[in-house]
PDB file of N, CA and C in Angstrom:
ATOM      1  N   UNK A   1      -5.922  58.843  45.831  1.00 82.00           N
ATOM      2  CA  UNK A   1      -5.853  59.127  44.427  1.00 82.00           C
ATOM      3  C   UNK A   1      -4.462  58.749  43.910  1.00 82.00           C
ATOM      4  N   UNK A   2      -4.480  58.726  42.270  1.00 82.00           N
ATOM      5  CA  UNK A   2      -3.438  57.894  42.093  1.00 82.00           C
ATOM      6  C   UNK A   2      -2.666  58.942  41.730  1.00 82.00           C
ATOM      7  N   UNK A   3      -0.968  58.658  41.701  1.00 92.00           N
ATOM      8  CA  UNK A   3      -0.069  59.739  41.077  1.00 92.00           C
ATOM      9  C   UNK A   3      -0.376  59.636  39.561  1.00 92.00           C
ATOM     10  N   UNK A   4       0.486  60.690  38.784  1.00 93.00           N
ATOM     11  CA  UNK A   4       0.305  60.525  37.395  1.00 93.00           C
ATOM     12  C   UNK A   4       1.826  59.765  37.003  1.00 93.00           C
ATOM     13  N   UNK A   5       2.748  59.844  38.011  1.00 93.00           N
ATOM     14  CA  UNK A   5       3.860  58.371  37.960  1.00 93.00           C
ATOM     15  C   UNK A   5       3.147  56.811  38.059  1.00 93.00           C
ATOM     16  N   UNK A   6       2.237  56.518  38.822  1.00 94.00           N
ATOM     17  CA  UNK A   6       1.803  55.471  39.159  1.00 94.00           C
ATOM     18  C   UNK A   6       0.357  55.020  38.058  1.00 94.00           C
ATOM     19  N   UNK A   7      -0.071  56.072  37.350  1.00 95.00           N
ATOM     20  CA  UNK A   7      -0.839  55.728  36.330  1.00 95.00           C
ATOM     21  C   UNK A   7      -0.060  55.814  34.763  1.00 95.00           C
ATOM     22  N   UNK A   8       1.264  56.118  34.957  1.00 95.00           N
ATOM     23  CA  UNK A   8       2.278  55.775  33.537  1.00 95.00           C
ATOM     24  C   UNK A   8       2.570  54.656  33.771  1.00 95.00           C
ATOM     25  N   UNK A   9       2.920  54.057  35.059  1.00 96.00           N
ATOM     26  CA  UNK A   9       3.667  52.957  35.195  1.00 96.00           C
ATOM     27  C   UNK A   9       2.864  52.015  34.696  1.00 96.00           C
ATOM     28  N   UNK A  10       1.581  52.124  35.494  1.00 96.00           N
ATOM     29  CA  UNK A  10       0.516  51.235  35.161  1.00 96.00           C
ATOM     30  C   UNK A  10      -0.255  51.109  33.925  1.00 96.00           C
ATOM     31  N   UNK A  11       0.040  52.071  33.228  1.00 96.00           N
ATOM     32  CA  UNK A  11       0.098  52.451  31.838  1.00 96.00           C
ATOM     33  C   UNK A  11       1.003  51.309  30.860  1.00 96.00           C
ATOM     34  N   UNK A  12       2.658  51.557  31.164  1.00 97.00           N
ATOM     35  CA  UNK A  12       3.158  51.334  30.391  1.00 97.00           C
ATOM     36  C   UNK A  12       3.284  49.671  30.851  1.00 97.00           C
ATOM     37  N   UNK A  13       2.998  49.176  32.016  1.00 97.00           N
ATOM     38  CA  UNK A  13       3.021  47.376  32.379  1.00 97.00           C
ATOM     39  C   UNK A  13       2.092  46.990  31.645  1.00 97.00           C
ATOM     40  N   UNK A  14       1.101  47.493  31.414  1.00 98.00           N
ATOM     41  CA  UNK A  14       0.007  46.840  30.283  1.00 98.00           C
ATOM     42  C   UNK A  14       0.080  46.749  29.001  1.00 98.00           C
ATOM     43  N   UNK A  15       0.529  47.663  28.682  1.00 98.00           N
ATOM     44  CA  UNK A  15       0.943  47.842  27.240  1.00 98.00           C
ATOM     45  C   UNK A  15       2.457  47.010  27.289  1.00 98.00           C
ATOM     46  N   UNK A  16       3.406  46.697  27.939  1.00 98.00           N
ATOM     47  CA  UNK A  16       4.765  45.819  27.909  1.00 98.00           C
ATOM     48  C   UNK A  16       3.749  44.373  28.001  1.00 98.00           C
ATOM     49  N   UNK A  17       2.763  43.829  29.205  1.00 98.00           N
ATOM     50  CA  UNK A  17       2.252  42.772  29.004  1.00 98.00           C
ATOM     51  C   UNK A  17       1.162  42.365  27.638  1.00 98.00           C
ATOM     52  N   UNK A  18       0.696  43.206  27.170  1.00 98.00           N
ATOM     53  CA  UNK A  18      -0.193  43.400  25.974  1.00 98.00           C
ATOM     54  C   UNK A  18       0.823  42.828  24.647  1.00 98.00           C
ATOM     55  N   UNK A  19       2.292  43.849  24.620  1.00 98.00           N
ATOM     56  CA  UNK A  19       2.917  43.484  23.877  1.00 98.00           C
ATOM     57  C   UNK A  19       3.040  42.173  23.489  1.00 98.00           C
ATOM     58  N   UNK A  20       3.456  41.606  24.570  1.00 98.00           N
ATOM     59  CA  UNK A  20       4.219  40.248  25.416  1.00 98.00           C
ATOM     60  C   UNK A  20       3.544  38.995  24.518  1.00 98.00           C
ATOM     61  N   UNK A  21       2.238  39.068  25.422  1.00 98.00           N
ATOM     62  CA  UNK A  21       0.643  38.647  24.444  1.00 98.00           C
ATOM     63  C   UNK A  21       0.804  38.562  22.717  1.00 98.00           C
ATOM     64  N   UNK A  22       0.646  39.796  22.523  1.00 98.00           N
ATOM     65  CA  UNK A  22       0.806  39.785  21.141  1.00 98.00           C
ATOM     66  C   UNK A  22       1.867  39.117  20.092  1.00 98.00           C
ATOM     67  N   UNK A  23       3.183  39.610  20.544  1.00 98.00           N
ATOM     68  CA  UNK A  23       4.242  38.742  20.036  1.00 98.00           C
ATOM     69  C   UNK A  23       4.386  37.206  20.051  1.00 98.00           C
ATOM     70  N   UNK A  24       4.000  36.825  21.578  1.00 98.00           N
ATOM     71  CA  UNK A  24       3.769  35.293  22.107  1.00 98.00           C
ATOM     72  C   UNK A  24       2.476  34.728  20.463  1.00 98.00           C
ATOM     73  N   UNK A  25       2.264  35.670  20.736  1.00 98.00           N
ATOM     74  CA  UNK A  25       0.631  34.666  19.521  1.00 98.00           C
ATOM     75  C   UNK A  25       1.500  34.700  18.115  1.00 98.00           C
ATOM     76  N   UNK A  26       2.196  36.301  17.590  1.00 98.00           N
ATOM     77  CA  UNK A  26       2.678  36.083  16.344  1.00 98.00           C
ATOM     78  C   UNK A  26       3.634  34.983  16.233  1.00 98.00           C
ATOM     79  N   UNK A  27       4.370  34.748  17.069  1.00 98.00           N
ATOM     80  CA  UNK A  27       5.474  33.963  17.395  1.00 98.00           C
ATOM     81  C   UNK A  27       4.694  32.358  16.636  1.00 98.00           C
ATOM     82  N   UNK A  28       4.217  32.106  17.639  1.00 98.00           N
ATOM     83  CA  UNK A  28       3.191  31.154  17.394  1.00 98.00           C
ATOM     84  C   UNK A  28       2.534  30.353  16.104  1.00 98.00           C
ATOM     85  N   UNK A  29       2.803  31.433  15.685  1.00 98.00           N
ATOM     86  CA  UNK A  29       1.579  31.514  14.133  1.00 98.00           C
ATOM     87  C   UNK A  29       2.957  31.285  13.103  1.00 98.00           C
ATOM     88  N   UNK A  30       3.959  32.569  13.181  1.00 98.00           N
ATOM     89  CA  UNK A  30       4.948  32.341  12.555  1.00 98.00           C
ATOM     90  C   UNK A  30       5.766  30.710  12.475  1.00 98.00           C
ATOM     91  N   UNK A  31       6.046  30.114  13.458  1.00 98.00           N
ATOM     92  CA  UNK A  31       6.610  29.450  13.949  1.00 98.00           C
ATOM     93  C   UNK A  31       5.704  27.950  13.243  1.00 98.00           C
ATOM     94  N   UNK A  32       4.378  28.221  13.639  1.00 98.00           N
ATOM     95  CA  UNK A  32       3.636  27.087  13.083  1.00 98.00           C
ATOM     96  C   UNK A  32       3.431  27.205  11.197  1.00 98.00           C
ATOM     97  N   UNK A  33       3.555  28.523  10.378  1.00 98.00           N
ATOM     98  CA  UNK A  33       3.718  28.752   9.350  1.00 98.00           C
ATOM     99  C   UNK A  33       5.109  27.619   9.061  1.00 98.00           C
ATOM    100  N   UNK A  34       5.951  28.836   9.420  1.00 98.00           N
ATOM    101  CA  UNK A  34       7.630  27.837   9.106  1.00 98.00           C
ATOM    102  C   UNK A  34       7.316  26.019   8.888  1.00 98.00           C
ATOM    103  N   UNK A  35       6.769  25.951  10.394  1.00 98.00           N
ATOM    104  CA  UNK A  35       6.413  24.178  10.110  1.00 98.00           C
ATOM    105  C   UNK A  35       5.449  23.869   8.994  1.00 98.00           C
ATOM    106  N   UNK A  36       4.631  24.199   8.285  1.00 98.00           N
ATOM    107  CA  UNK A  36       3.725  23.805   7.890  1.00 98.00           C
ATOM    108  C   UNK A  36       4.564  24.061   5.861  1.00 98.00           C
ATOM    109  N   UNK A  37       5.334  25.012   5.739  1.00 98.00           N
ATOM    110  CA  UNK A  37       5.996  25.443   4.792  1.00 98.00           C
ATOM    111  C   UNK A  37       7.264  24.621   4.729  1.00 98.00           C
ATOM    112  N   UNK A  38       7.943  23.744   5.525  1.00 98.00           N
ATOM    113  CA  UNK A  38       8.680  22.859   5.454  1.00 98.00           C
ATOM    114  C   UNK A  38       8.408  21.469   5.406  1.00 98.00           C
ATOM    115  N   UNK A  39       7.364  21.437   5.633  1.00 98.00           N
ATOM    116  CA  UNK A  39       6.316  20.092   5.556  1.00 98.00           C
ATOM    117  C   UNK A  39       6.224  20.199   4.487  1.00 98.00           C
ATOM    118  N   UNK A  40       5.205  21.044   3.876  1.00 98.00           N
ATOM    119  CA  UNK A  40       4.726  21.155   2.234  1.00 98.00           C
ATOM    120  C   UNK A  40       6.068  20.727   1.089  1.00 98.00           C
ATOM    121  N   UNK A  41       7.198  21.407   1.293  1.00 98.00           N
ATOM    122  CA  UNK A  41       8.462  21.601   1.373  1.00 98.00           C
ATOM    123  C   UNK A  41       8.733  20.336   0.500  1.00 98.00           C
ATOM    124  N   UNK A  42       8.884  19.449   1.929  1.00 98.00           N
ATOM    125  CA  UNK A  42       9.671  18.172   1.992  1.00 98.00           C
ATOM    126  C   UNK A  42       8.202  17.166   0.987  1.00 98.00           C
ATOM    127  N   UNK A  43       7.259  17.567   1.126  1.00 98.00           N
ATOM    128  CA  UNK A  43       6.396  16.910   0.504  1.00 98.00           C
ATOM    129  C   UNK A  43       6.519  16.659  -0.925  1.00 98.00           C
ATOM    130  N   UNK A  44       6.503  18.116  -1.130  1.00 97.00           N
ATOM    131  CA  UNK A  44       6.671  18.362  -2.927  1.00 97.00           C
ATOM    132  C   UNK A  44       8.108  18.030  -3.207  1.00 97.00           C
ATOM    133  N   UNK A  45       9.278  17.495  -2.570  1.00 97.00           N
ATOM    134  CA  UNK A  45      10.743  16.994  -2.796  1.00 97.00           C
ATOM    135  C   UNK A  45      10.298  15.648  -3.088  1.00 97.00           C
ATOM    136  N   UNK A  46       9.443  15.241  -2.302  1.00 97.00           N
ATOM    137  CA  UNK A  46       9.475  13.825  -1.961  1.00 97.00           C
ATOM    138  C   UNK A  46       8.120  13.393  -3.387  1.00 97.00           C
ATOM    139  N   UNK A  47       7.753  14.055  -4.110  1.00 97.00           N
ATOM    140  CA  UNK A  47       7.127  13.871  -4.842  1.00 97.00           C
ATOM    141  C   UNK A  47       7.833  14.308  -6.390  1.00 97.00           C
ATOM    142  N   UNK A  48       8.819  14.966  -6.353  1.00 97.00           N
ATOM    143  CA  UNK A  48       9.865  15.419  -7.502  1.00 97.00           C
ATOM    144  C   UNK A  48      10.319  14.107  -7.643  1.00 97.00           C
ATOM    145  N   UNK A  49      10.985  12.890  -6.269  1.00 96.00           N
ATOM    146  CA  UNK A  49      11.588  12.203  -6.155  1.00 96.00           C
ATOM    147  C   UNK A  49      11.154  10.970  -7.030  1.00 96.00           C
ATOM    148  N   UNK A  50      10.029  10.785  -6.585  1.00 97.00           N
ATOM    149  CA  UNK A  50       9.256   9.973  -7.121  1.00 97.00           C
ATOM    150  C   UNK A  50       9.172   9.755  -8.440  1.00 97.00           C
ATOM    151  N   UNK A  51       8.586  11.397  -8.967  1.00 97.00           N
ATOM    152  CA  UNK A  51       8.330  11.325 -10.078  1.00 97.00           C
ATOM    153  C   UNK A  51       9.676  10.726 -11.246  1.00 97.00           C
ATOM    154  N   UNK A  52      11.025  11.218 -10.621  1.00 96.00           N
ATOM    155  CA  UNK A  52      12.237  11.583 -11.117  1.00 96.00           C
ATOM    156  C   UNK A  52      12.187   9.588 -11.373  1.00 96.00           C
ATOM    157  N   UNK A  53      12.177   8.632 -10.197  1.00 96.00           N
ATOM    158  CA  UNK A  53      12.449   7.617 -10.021  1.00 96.00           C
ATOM    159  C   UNK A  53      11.432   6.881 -11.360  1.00 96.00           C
ATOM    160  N   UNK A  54      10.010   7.184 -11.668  1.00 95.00           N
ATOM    161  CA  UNK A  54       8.908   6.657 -12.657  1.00 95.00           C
ATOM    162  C   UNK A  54       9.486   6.931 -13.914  1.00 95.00           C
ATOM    163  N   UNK A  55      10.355   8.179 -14.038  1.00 95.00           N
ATOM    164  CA  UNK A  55      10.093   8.268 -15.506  1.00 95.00           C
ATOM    165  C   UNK A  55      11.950   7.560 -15.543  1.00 95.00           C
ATOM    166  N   UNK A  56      13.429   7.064 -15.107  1.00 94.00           N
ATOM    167  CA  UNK A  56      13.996   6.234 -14.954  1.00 94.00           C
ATOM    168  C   UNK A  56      13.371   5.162 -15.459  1.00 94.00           C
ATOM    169  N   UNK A  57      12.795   4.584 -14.872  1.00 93.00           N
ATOM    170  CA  UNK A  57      11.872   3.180 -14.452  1.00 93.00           C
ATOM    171  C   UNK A  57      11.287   2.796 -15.950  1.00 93.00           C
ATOM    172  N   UNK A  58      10.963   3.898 -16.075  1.00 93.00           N
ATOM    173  CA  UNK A  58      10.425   3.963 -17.657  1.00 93.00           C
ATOM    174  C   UNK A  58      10.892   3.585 -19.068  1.00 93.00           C
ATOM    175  N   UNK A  59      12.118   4.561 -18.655  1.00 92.00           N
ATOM    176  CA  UNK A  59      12.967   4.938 -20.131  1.00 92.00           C
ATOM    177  C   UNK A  59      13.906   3.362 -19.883  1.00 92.00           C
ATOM    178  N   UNK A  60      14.046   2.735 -18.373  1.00 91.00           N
ATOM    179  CA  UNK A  60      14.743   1.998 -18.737  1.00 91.00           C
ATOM    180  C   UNK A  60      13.612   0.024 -19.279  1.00 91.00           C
ATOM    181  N   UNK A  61      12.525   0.864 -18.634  1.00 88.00           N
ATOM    182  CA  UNK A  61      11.624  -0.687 -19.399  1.00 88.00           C
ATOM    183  C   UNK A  61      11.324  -0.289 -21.095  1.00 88.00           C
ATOM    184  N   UNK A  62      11.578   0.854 -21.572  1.00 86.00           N
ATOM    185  CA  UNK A  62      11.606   1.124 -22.679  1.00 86.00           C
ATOM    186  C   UNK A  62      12.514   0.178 -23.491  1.00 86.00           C
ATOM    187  N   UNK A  63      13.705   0.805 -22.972  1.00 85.00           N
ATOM    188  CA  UNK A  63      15.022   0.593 -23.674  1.00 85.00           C
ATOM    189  C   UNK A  63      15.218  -1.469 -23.439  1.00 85.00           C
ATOM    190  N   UNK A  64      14.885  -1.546 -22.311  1.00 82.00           N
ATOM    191  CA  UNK A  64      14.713  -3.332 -22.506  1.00 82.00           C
ATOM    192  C   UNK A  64      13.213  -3.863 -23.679  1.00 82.00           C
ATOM    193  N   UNK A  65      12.392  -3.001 -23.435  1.00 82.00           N
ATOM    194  CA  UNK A  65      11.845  -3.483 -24.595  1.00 82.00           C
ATOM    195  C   UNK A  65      11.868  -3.198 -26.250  1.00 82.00           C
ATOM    196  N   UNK A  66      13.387  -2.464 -26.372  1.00 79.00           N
ATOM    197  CA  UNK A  66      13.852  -2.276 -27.712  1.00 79.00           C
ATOM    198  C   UNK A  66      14.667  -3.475 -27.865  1.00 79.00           C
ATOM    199  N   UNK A  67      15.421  -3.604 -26.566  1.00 77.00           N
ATOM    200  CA  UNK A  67      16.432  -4.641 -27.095  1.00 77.00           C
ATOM    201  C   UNK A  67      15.539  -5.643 -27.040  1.00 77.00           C
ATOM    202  N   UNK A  68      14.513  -6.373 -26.556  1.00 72.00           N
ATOM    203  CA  UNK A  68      14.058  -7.406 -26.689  1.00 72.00           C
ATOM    204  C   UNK A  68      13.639  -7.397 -27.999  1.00 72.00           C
ATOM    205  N   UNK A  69      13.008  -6.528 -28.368  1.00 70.00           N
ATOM    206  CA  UNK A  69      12.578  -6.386 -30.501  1.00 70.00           C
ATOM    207  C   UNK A  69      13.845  -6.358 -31.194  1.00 70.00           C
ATOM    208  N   UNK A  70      14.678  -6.044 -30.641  1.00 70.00           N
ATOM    209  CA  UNK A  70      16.131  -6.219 -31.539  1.00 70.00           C
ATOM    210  C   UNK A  70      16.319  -7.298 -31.526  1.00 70.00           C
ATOM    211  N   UNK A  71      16.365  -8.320 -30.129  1.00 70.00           N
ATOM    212  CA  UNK A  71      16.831  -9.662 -30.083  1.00 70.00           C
ATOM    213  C   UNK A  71      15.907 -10.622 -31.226  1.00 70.00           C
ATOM    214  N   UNK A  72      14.967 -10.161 -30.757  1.00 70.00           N
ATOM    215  CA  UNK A  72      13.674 -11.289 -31.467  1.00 70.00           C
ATOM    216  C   UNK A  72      13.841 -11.043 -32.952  1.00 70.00           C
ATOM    217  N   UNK A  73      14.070  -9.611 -33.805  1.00 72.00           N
ATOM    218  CA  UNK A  73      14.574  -9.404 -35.135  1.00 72.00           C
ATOM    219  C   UNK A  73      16.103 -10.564 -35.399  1.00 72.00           C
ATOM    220  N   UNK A  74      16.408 -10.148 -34.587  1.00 72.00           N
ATOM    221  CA  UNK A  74      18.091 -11.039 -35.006  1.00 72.00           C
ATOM    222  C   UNK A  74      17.843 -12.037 -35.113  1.00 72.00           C
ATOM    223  N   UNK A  75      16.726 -13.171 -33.949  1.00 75.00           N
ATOM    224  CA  UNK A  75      16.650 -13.951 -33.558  1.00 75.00           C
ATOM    225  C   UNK A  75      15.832 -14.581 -35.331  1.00 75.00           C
ATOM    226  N   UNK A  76      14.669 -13.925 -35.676  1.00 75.00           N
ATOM    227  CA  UNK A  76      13.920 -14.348 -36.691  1.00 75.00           C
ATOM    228  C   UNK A  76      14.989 -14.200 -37.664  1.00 75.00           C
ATOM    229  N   UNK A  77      16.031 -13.161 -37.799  1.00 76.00           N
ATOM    230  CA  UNK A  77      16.630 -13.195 -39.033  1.00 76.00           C
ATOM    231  C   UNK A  77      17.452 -14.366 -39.507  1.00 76.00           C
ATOM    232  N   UNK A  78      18.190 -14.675 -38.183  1.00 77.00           N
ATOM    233  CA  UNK A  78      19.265 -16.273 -38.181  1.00 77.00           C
ATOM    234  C   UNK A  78      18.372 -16.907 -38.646  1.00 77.00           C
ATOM    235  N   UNK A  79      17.310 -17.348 -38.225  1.00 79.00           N
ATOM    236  CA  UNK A  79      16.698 -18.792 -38.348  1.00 79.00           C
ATOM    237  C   UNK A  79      16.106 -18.271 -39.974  1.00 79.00           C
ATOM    238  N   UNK A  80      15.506 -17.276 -40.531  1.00 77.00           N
ATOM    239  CA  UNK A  80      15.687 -17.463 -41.932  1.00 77.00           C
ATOM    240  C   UNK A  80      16.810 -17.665 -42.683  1.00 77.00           C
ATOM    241  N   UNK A  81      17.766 -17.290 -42.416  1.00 76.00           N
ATOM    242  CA  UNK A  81      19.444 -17.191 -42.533  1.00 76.00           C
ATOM    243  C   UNK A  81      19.414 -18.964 -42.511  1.00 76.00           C
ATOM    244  N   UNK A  82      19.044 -19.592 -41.888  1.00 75.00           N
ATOM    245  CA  UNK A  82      19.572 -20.723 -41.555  1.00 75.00           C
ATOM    246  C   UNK A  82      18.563 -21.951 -42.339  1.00 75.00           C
ATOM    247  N   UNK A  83      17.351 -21.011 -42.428  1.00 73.00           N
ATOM    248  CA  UNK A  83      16.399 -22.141 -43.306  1.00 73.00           C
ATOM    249  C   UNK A  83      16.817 -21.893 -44.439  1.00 73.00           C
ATOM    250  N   UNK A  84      17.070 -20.477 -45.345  1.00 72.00           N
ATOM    251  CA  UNK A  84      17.624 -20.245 -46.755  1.00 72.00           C
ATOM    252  C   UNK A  84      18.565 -21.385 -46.834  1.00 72.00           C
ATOM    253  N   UNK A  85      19.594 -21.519 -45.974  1.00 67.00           N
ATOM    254  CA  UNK A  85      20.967 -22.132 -46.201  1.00 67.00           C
ATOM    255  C   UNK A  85      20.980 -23.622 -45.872  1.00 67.00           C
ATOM    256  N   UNK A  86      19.797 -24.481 -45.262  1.00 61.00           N
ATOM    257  CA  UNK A  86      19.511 -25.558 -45.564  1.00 61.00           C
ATOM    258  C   UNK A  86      18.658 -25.972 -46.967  1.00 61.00           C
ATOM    259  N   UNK A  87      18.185 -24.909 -46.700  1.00 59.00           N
ATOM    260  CA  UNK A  87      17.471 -25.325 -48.196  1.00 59.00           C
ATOM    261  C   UNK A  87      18.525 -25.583 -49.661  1.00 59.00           C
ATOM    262  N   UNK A  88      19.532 -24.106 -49.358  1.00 58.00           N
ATOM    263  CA  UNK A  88      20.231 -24.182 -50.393  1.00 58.00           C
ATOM    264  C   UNK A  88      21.093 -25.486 -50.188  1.00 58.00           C
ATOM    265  N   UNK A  89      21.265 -25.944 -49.123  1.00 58.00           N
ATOM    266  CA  UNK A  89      22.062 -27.386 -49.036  1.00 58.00           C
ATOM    267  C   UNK A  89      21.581 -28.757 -49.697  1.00 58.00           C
ATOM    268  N   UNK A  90      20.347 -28.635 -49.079  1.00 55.00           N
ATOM    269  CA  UNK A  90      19.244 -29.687 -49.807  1.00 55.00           C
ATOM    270  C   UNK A  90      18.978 -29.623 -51.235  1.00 55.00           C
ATOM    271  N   UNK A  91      19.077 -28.880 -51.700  1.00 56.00           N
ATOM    272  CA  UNK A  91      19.191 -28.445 -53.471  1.00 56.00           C
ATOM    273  C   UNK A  91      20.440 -28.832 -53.603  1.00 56.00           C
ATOM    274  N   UNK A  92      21.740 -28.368 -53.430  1.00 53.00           N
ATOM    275  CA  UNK A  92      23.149 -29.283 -53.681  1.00 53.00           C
ATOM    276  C   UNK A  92      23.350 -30.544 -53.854  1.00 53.00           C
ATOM    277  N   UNK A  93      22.279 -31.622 -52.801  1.00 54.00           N
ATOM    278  CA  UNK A  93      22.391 -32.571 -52.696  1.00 54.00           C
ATOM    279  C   UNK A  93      21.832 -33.185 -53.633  1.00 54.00           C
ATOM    280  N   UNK A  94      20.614 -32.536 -54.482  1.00 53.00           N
ATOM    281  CA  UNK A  94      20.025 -32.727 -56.081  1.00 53.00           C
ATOM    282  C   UNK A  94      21.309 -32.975 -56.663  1.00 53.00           C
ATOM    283  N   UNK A  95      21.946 -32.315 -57.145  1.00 52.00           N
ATOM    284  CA  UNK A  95      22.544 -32.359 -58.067  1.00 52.00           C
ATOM    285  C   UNK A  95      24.214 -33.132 -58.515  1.00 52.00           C
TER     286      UNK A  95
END
């Protein structure tokens, strides 16, 4: 028959290996959380990034396509500028 020392002991090794078990799995879980939350993490950075880089990309094909309507305004304005002022030359030469 067993002592009641030798059925604590055997008591408390199961419950220390039970523990053991248990922690080993939370560990586990925790550990694979952390990874899976730094993944997501770096995902949604890497998609801020992106986004941050499109709307750049944007404002600056914007802004080239103002100055190109600015150029092409200037551009149409000279050459009326320049037909008025032949014309007005060609009338001088009337007279």
């Amino acid at each position: 028959m067993l002592s009641r020392f030798e059925v604590a002991k055997d008591t408390a090794q199961a419950l220390t290996e039970s523990a053991a078990d248990h922690v080993g799995r939370i560990a586990t879980i925790v550990s694979g959380a952390v990874r899976e939350i730094a993944h997501e993490m770096g995902e949604w950075a890497s998609d801020a990034f992106e986004m941050r880089e499109a709307a750049d990309k944007a404002a600056a094909d914007k802004a080239a396509a103002y100055r190109g309507a600015d150029a092409a305004a200037d551009d149409a304005a000279a050459r009326a500028a320049a037909d008025t002022a032949g014309a007005d030359d060609a009338g001088a030469d009337d007279h």
